[in-house]
Short mmCIF file of C-alpha atoms and ligand atoms in Angstrom, two decimals:
data_model
loop_
_atom_site.label_atom_id
_atom_site.label_comp_id
_atom_site.label_asym_id
_atom_site.label_seq_id
_atom_site.Cartn_x
_atom_site.Cartn_y
_atom_site.Cartn_z
CA MET A 178 -4.52 24.86 7.21
CA ARG A 179 -3.91 22.26 4.48
CA ARG A 180 -7.14 20.62 3.27
CA VAL A 181 -6.38 17.20 1.82
CA LEU A 182 -8.59 14.59 0.20
CA VAL A 183 -7.08 11.21 1.10
CA THR A 184 -8.59 8.30 -0.81
CA GLY A 185 -8.36 4.75 0.48
CA GLY A 186 -7.72 6.03 3.99
CA ALA A 187 -9.43 3.04 5.63
CA GLY A 188 -6.97 0.58 4.09
CA PHE A 189 -3.55 -0.45 5.33
CA ILE A 190 -1.25 2.38 4.24
CA GLY A 191 -3.98 5.02 4.00
CA SER A 192 -5.09 4.49 7.61
CA ASN A 193 -1.49 4.60 8.83
CA PHE A 194 -1.07 7.85 6.89
CA VAL A 195 -4.23 9.41 8.38
CA ARG A 196 -3.12 8.36 11.87
CA MET A 197 0.36 9.86 11.36
CA VAL A 198 -0.93 13.15 9.99
CA LEU A 199 -3.56 13.64 12.70
CA ALA A 200 -0.99 12.86 15.37
CA GLU A 201 1.88 14.92 13.99
CA HIS A 202 0.50 17.73 11.81
CA VAL A 203 -2.18 19.79 13.53
CA ASP A 204 -2.44 22.14 10.55
CA CYS A 205 -3.99 19.54 8.24
CA PHE A 206 -7.67 18.69 7.69
CA ILE A 207 -8.34 15.35 6.00
CA VAL A 208 -11.39 14.18 4.11
CA ASN A 209 -11.05 10.43 3.84
CA LEU A 210 -12.93 8.92 0.89
CA ASP A 211 -13.07 5.13 0.96
CA LYS A 212 -15.43 2.60 -0.57
CA LEU A 213 -14.86 0.16 2.31
CA THR A 214 -14.15 -2.85 0.12
CA TYR A 215 -12.99 -6.05 1.81
CA ALA A 216 -9.65 -4.27 2.42
CA GLY A 217 -11.10 -1.12 3.99
CA ASN A 218 -11.98 -1.19 7.64
CA LEU A 219 -13.20 1.63 9.85
CA GLU A 220 -11.76 -0.19 12.85
CA ASN A 221 -8.37 0.87 11.47
CA LEU A 222 -9.33 4.44 12.36
CA ALA A 223 -11.60 3.87 15.35
CA GLU A 224 -9.97 6.48 17.59
CA PHE A 225 -10.00 9.12 14.83
CA LEU A 226 -13.58 8.90 13.58
CA ASN A 227 -14.65 11.90 15.67
CA HIS A 228 -11.38 13.81 15.34
CA PRO A 229 -12.07 17.48 14.41
CA ASN A 230 -9.50 17.33 11.59
CA HIS A 231 -10.89 14.15 10.02
CA LYS A 232 -14.06 13.59 8.02
CA PHE A 233 -14.79 10.09 6.74
CA VAL A 234 -16.93 9.71 3.60
CA LYS A 235 -17.96 6.30 2.32
CA GLY A 236 -17.82 6.36 -1.46
CA ASP A 237 -16.14 5.33 -4.68
CA ILE A 238 -13.29 7.22 -6.39
CA CYS A 239 -15.04 6.40 -9.69
CA ASP A 240 -17.96 8.63 -8.62
CA GLY A 241 -16.95 11.97 -10.17
CA ILE A 242 -19.97 13.86 -8.86
CA LEU A 243 -19.16 12.86 -5.29
CA VAL A 244 -15.47 13.71 -5.71
CA GLU A 245 -16.27 17.19 -7.06
CA LYS A 246 -18.80 17.77 -4.28
CA ILE A 247 -16.16 16.92 -1.66
CA ILE A 248 -13.60 19.22 -3.29
CA ASP A 249 -16.10 22.11 -3.27
CA GLU A 250 -17.60 21.49 0.15
CA TYR A 251 -14.30 21.06 1.97
CA LYS A 252 -12.22 23.46 -0.17
CA ILE A 253 -9.73 20.70 -0.92
CA ASP A 254 -6.29 21.87 -2.03
CA ALA A 255 -4.56 18.49 -2.45
CA ILE A 256 -5.53 14.93 -3.31
CA ILE A 257 -3.51 11.90 -2.23
CA ASN A 258 -4.71 8.80 -4.02
CA PHE A 259 -4.07 5.66 -1.96
CA ALA A 260 -7.31 3.96 -3.04
CA ALA A 261 -6.68 0.86 -5.09
CA GLU A 262 -7.19 -2.81 -5.52
CA SER A 263 -3.80 -3.81 -4.24
CA HIS A 264 -3.31 -7.58 -4.20
CA VAL A 265 -1.46 -9.30 -7.05
CA ASP A 266 -3.08 -12.71 -6.48
CA ARG A 267 -6.56 -11.21 -6.68
CA SER A 268 -5.58 -9.38 -9.86
CA ILE A 269 -4.73 -12.74 -11.40
CA THR A 270 -8.11 -14.28 -10.53
CA GLU A 271 -10.26 -11.14 -11.05
CA PRO A 272 -8.48 -8.43 -13.06
CA LYS A 273 -11.52 -6.36 -14.04
CA VAL A 274 -12.03 -4.51 -10.78
CA PHE A 275 -8.34 -3.50 -10.89
CA ILE A 276 -8.95 -1.72 -14.17
CA GLU A 277 -12.04 -0.05 -12.78
CA THR A 278 -10.62 1.27 -9.50
CA ASN A 279 -6.95 1.71 -10.34
CA ILE A 280 -7.35 3.22 -13.81
CA THR A 281 -10.90 4.63 -14.12
CA GLY A 282 -10.81 5.73 -10.48
CA THR A 283 -7.53 7.60 -10.93
CA LEU A 284 -8.85 9.16 -14.15
CA THR A 285 -11.97 10.35 -12.30
CA LEU A 286 -9.88 11.97 -9.56
CA LEU A 287 -7.60 13.60 -12.15
CA GLU A 288 -10.54 15.09 -14.03
CA ALA A 289 -11.89 16.53 -10.79
CA ALA A 290 -8.44 17.86 -9.83
CA ARG A 291 -8.12 19.52 -13.24
CA ASP A 292 -11.63 20.98 -13.35
CA LYS A 293 -11.57 22.21 -9.76
CA LYS A 294 -7.96 23.44 -9.99
CA VAL A 295 -6.75 21.40 -7.03
CA ALA A 296 -3.23 22.62 -6.25
CA ARG A 297 -1.53 19.20 -5.97
CA PHE A 298 -2.27 15.59 -6.92
CA VAL A 299 -0.13 12.87 -5.31
CA GLN A 300 -0.48 9.43 -6.85
CA ILE A 301 0.58 6.54 -4.61
CA SER A 302 2.12 4.08 -7.03
CA THR A 303 4.36 1.07 -6.58
CA ASP A 304 7.78 -0.28 -7.51
CA GLU A 305 5.92 -3.13 -9.23
CA VAL A 306 5.35 -0.89 -12.26
CA TYR A 307 9.04 -1.40 -13.11
CA GLY A 308 8.66 -5.16 -13.53
CA ALA A 309 11.13 -7.62 -12.03
CA LEU A 310 14.88 -7.79 -11.36
CA ALA A 311 17.00 -10.93 -11.39
CA LEU A 312 18.45 -12.49 -8.24
CA GLY A 313 22.08 -11.87 -7.40
CA GLN A 314 22.40 -8.60 -9.35
CA ASP A 315 23.31 -5.19 -7.96
CA ALA A 316 20.71 -3.49 -10.16
CA LYS A 317 17.89 -1.57 -8.49
CA PHE A 318 14.91 0.35 -9.81
CA THR A 319 15.53 4.08 -10.30
CA GLU A 320 12.98 6.66 -11.38
CA GLN A 321 14.46 6.31 -14.89
CA THR A 322 13.77 2.57 -15.11
CA PRO A 323 11.17 2.14 -17.87
CA PRO A 324 7.81 0.75 -16.76
CA SER A 325 7.47 -2.94 -17.54
CA PRO A 326 4.63 -4.28 -15.41
CA ASN A 327 3.98 -8.02 -15.29
CA SER A 328 0.73 -8.55 -13.39
CA PRO A 329 -2.75 -7.11 -13.97
CA TYR A 330 -2.23 -5.22 -10.69
CA SER A 331 1.05 -3.61 -11.71
CA ALA A 332 -0.21 -3.00 -15.27
CA SER A 333 -3.20 -1.10 -13.87
CA LYS A 334 -0.94 0.95 -11.58
CA ALA A 335 1.43 1.75 -14.47
CA ALA A 336 -1.53 2.85 -16.60
CA ALA A 337 -2.62 5.16 -13.78
CA ASP A 338 0.90 6.64 -13.58
CA HIS A 339 0.80 7.38 -17.30
CA LEU A 340 -2.57 9.10 -16.91
CA VAL A 341 -1.22 11.26 -14.07
CA LYS A 342 1.73 12.35 -16.22
CA ALA A 343 -0.57 12.96 -19.19
CA PHE A 344 -2.79 15.26 -17.09
CA GLY A 345 0.32 17.13 -15.98
CA HIS A 346 1.54 17.47 -19.56
CA THR A 347 -1.79 18.27 -21.21
CA TRP A 348 -3.61 20.33 -18.57
CA ALA A 349 -0.81 21.39 -16.21
CA VAL A 350 -2.24 19.43 -13.30
CA LYS A 351 0.46 19.72 -10.62
CA TYR A 352 1.29 16.18 -9.61
CA ASN A 353 3.79 13.90 -7.93
CA ILE A 354 4.06 10.13 -8.16
CA THR A 355 5.54 7.97 -5.40
CA ARG A 356 6.68 4.41 -6.05
CA SER A 357 7.23 2.49 -2.87
CA SER A 358 8.50 -1.00 -2.19
CA ASN A 359 6.58 -3.59 -0.11
CA ASN A 360 5.17 -2.10 3.08
CA TYR A 361 4.69 -3.95 6.34
CA GLY A 362 3.30 -2.97 9.74
CA PRO A 363 0.03 -2.68 11.69
CA TYR A 364 -3.41 -2.93 10.05
CA GLN A 365 -2.35 -4.86 6.93
CA PHE A 366 -5.03 -7.20 5.63
CA PRO A 367 -3.94 -10.85 6.07
CA GLU A 368 -3.87 -11.67 2.37
CA LYS A 369 -0.36 -10.19 2.06
CA LEU A 370 2.75 -12.13 3.02
CA MET A 371 3.53 -10.94 6.54
CA PRO A 372 0.09 -10.78 8.18
CA LEU A 373 -1.01 -13.96 6.40
CA MET A 374 1.97 -15.89 7.74
CA ILE A 375 1.59 -14.38 11.23
CA ASN A 376 -2.11 -15.27 11.32
CA ASN A 377 -1.51 -18.82 10.09
CA ALA A 378 1.39 -19.41 12.47
CA LEU A 379 -0.68 -18.14 15.41
CA ASN A 380 -3.34 -20.69 14.48
CA ASP A 381 -0.84 -23.51 13.79
CA LYS A 382 -1.94 -23.55 10.14
CA GLU A 383 0.39 -24.33 7.23
CA LEU A 384 2.36 -21.41 5.80
CA PRO A 385 1.89 -21.50 2.00
CA VAL A 386 5.20 -20.51 0.43
CA TYR A 387 4.92 -19.92 -3.31
CA GLY A 388 7.50 -21.89 -5.31
CA ASP A 389 10.99 -21.99 -3.85
CA GLY A 390 10.37 -19.05 -1.47
CA LEU A 391 13.49 -17.28 -2.76
CA TYR A 392 11.60 -14.31 -4.15
CA VAL A 393 13.02 -11.03 -2.88
CA ARG A 394 11.13 -7.94 -1.72
CA ASP A 395 12.54 -4.68 -0.34
CA TRP A 396 10.63 -4.22 2.94
CA LEU A 397 9.61 -0.75 4.11
CA TYR A 398 7.98 -0.10 7.48
CA VAL A 399 4.64 1.58 6.77
CA TYR A 400 5.29 4.57 9.04
CA ASP A 401 8.36 5.42 6.96
CA HIS A 402 6.30 5.29 3.77
CA CYS A 403 3.86 7.74 5.38
CA THR A 404 6.59 10.23 6.33
CA ALA A 405 7.90 10.05 2.76
CA VAL A 406 4.46 10.79 1.30
CA TRP A 407 4.09 13.76 3.66
CA LYS A 408 7.47 15.10 2.53
CA VAL A 409 6.43 14.74 -1.10
CA LEU A 410 3.12 16.52 -0.46
CA THR A 411 4.68 19.40 1.42
CA GLU A 412 8.15 19.83 -0.15
CA ALA A 413 8.40 18.30 -3.61
CA PRO A 414 8.34 20.40 -6.77
CA PRO A 415 5.47 19.43 -9.08
CA GLY A 416 6.09 16.86 -11.80
CA GLU A 417 8.63 14.83 -9.81
CA VAL A 418 8.51 11.07 -9.29
CA TYR A 419 10.07 9.52 -6.18
CA ASN A 420 11.02 5.95 -5.39
CA ILE A 421 10.61 5.06 -1.70
CA GLY A 422 12.40 2.00 -0.36
CA GLY A 423 13.56 0.50 2.88
CA CYS A 424 16.93 -0.87 1.72
CA ASN A 425 15.88 -4.20 3.23
CA GLU A 426 16.00 -6.92 0.63
CA LYS A 427 14.85 -10.24 2.09
CA THR A 428 13.69 -13.51 0.63
CA ASN A 429 10.22 -14.67 1.62
CA LEU A 430 11.77 -17.58 3.53
CA GLU A 431 13.93 -15.15 5.53
CA VAL A 432 10.82 -13.15 6.48
CA ILE A 433 8.95 -16.31 7.49
CA ASP A 434 11.91 -17.49 9.52
CA VAL A 435 11.79 -14.34 11.68
CA ILE A 436 8.03 -14.77 12.18
CA LEU A 437 8.33 -18.41 13.24
CA ASN A 438 11.18 -17.63 15.65
CA ARG A 439 9.39 -14.69 17.26
CA LEU A 440 6.20 -16.74 17.70
CA GLY A 441 8.06 -19.87 18.83
CA LYS A 442 6.49 -21.99 16.08
CA PRO A 443 8.16 -24.86 14.19
CA LYS A 444 9.56 -24.67 10.64
CA SER A 445 7.49 -27.75 9.84
CA LEU A 446 4.52 -25.38 9.34
CA ILE A 447 6.12 -24.24 6.07
CA LYS A 448 4.52 -25.78 2.99
CA HIS A 449 5.88 -25.06 -0.47
CA VAL A 450 2.88 -24.68 -2.79
CA THR A 451 2.36 -24.07 -6.51
CA ASP A 452 3.96 -20.82 -7.57
CA ARG A 453 2.06 -17.64 -8.46
CA PRO A 454 1.77 -17.37 -12.27
CA GLY A 455 4.21 -14.77 -13.63
CA HIS A 456 5.75 -14.29 -10.15
CA ASP A 457 8.21 -11.34 -10.12
CA ARG A 458 11.53 -12.62 -8.80
CA ARG A 459 12.97 -9.56 -7.15
CA TYR A 460 12.10 -5.93 -6.41
CA ALA A 461 14.75 -3.50 -5.17
CA ILE A 462 14.49 0.26 -4.89
CA ASP A 463 17.14 2.92 -5.30
CA ALA A 464 15.72 5.63 -3.02
CA GLY A 465 18.66 7.99 -3.61
CA LYS A 466 16.54 10.75 -5.13
CA ILE A 467 14.12 11.25 -2.22
CA ILE A 468 16.99 10.92 0.26
CA LYS A 469 19.04 13.58 -1.53
CA ASP A 470 16.33 15.99 -2.67
CA LEU A 471 13.86 15.81 0.22
CA ASP A 472 16.17 14.67 3.03
CA TRP A 473 13.90 11.69 3.79
CA ARG A 474 15.24 8.40 5.12
CA PRO A 475 13.68 5.29 6.65
CA SER A 476 13.74 5.44 10.46
CA VAL A 477 12.90 1.83 11.29
CA ARG A 478 15.40 -1.00 10.76
CA PHE A 479 13.98 -4.26 9.42
CA GLU A 480 14.69 -6.30 12.58
CA GLU A 481 12.97 -3.68 14.74
CA GLY A 482 10.06 -3.20 12.31
CA ILE A 483 9.21 -6.87 11.86
CA ASN A 484 9.31 -7.54 15.60
CA LYS A 485 7.08 -4.52 16.24
CA THR A 486 4.73 -5.77 13.54
CA ILE A 487 4.49 -9.32 14.93
CA ASP A 488 3.92 -7.93 18.42
CA TRP A 489 1.19 -5.61 17.10
CA TYR A 490 -0.74 -8.55 15.65
CA LEU A 491 -0.30 -10.46 18.91
CA GLN A 492 -1.62 -7.51 20.91
CA ASN A 493 -4.45 -6.86 18.45
CA HIS A 494 -5.88 -10.31 18.34
CA LYS A 495 -9.40 -8.90 18.28
CA TRP A 496 -8.67 -6.84 15.14
CA LEU A 497 -7.21 -9.90 13.46
CA SER A 498 -10.06 -12.22 14.40
CA ASN A 499 -12.65 -9.64 13.21
CA VAL A 500 -10.83 -9.28 9.90
CA VAL A 501 -10.55 -13.01 9.26
CA SER A 502 -14.14 -13.76 10.14
CA GLY A 503 -16.84 -13.88 7.44
CA ASP A 504 -15.73 -13.86 3.83
CA TYR A 505 -12.03 -14.23 4.58
CA GLN A 506 -12.26 -18.01 5.08
CA LYS A 507 -14.00 -18.36 1.71
CA TYR A 508 -11.29 -16.23 0.07
CA TYR A 509 -8.53 -18.22 1.73
CA GLU A 510 -9.90 -21.61 0.77
CA GLN A 511 -10.48 -20.49 -2.82
CA MET A 512 -7.01 -18.93 -3.17
CA TYR A 513 -5.14 -21.94 -1.81
CA LYS A 514 -7.44 -24.70 -3.10
CA ASN A 515 -5.33 -25.72 -6.07
CA ARG A 516 -1.88 -24.80 -4.82
P1 NAD B 897 -5.30 -1.81 0.78
O1 NAD B 897 -5.84 -2.83 -0.18
O2 NAD B 897 -4.98 -2.20 2.16
O3 NAD B 897 -6.33 -0.58 0.88
C1 NAD B 897 -6.97 -0.04 -0.23
C2 NAD B 897 -8.08 0.87 0.26
O4 NAD B 897 -8.71 1.46 -0.88
C3 NAD B 897 -9.17 0.15 1.05
O5 NAD B 897 -9.51 0.89 2.21
C4 NAD B 897 -10.33 0.09 0.09
O6 NAD B 897 -11.60 0.07 0.73
C5 NAD B 897 -10.11 1.35 -0.72
N1 NAD B 897 -10.73 1.30 -2.05
C6 NAD B 897 -10.63 0.28 -2.96
N2 NAD B 897 -11.33 0.59 -4.06
C7 NAD B 897 -11.85 1.82 -3.86
C8 NAD B 897 -12.66 2.69 -4.64
N3 NAD B 897 -13.06 2.34 -5.87
N4 NAD B 897 -13.00 3.88 -4.14
C9 NAD B 897 -12.61 4.25 -2.88
N5 NAD B 897 -11.86 3.47 -2.10
C10 NAD B 897 -11.48 2.27 -2.57
O7 NAD B 897 -4.05 -1.19 0.04
P2 NAD B 897 -2.67 -0.64 0.65
O8 NAD B 897 -1.75 -1.78 0.82
O9 NAD B 897 -2.98 0.23 1.79
O10 NAD B 897 -2.15 0.21 -0.58
C11 NAD B 897 -2.47 1.60 -0.69
C12 NAD B 897 -1.84 2.15 -1.95
O11 NAD B 897 -0.43 1.97 -1.90
C13 NAD B 897 -2.31 1.44 -3.23
O12 NAD B 897 -2.47 2.41 -4.22
C14 NAD B 897 -1.17 0.50 -3.56
O13 NAD B 897 -1.09 0.29 -4.95
C15 NAD B 897 0.02 1.29 -3.05
N6 NAD B 897 1.19 0.48 -2.62
C16 NAD B 897 1.03 -0.52 -1.71
C17 NAD B 897 2.16 -1.22 -1.28
C18 NAD B 897 2.06 -2.30 -0.24
O14 NAD B 897 3.07 -2.94 0.07
N7 NAD B 897 0.91 -2.53 0.37
C19 NAD B 897 3.42 -0.92 -1.81
C20 NAD B 897 3.53 0.11 -2.76
C21 NAD B 897 2.40 0.81 -3.15
P1 TYD B 898 2.55 -10.08 -1.40
O1 TYD B 898 2.48 -9.73 0.05
O2 TYD B 898 1.33 -10.58 -2.08
O3 TYD B 898 3.15 -8.79 -2.14
P2 TYD B 898 3.67 -8.62 -3.67
O4 TYD B 898 3.41 -9.84 -4.44
O5 TYD B 898 2.86 -7.46 -4.14
O6 TYD B 898 5.12 -8.31 -3.54
O7 TYD B 898 3.68 -11.18 -1.59
C1 TYD B 898 5.01 -10.94 -1.18
C2 TYD B 898 5.81 -12.16 -1.57
O8 TYD B 898 5.36 -13.29 -0.81
C3 TYD B 898 5.66 -12.54 -3.02
O9 TYD B 898 6.91 -13.05 -3.50
C4 TYD B 898 4.63 -13.67 -2.99
C5 TYD B 898 4.93 -14.35 -1.67
N1 TYD B 898 3.77 -15.01 -1.01
C6 TYD B 898 3.85 -16.35 -0.65
O10 TYD B 898 4.87 -17.03 -0.86
N2 TYD B 898 2.77 -16.92 -0.03
C7 TYD B 898 1.64 -16.22 0.21
O11 TYD B 898 0.65 -16.81 0.76
C8 TYD B 898 1.57 -14.85 -0.15
C9 TYD B 898 0.34 -14.03 0.09
C10 TYD B 898 2.67 -14.27 -0.77
#
């Protein structure tokens, strides 16, 4: 039986990962350590809270004593670090907590992994550490692309990647790093492009498009990210870095167009607003290495994935209305006040 500490498992990708593992891999026990920030939500895991192979612990990855206690108590043999502050816009208004969780938190987990001789450490990173590509080029990010982060979010993730490599080099911590493109799918907090636009369109609210809306992201269905992380955990040699991408480059306006069509809402809801400072123009992933070395490939085409995603939010109206109640309105008004 594998015994894995998953951090951030109540967030968007982490909860999808926990769900996938519990459904598909009976030989894996998960301890799920999550601080339950605004982005963490136990409703994301409601049907798994009493699962015999899942133990939820509320806590902070910066709490080294707690992390070591979990490793000892549950005989953890791998750590997968999904926990992070993950939203670029928030990192522009409040960068400090990104440094704390994304850098100090990763350092704390690495120290525990080193001291307790945890057999594998998988760091969930992002393509945003590579910086930005220009529009209309063929170039994509490979694992050899030098890090060149542009936002406080991506800078904190790049710093964490460097720490992971340094612990591998200095103390032989056995690690892997995954760098995925933009994920979409069920349980994503509606501060990110897709769920925010779906939620606003459902409520006939304006859709705030930053700048010209011609920014390009490479969209990956979240389930496919989860299968890639599982492959890395179970098959990758230590010390390897893998890009994970969906091969689905779309402009933000193209994404919004699909959402409006599926929901039968008018284009007049689109409102171009002041651009994000330092907005990265294009991300695109070359996922050739993980495809070739680990025989992974995305299983969900963009058209299928986005329709499934929109339908999920329609069918899970209660989840959405719970998530956007309370502090969300305050966040939303603040974020879009001056745009
Ligand atoms: P998310 O914001 O939805 O979830 C983050 C989770 O981490 C939440 O459950 C939150 O409560 C928890 N958390 C935050 N600070 C914590 C702390 N100090 N201690 C313990 N738990 C804490 O994020 P996500 O979109 O699911 O992203 C997960 C990971 O994947 C992140 O590391 C992110 O950088 C990376 N990533 C995300 C994307 C994407 O498109 N969402 C793409 C590439 C990589
Ligand atoms: P986001 O989901 O925040 O992911 P990231 O910036 O990490 O790629 O944003 C995706 C794209 O959508 C990005 O180009 C910014 C843009 N965007 C908007 O135009 N309006 C919005 O309200 C949001 C949240 C994002």
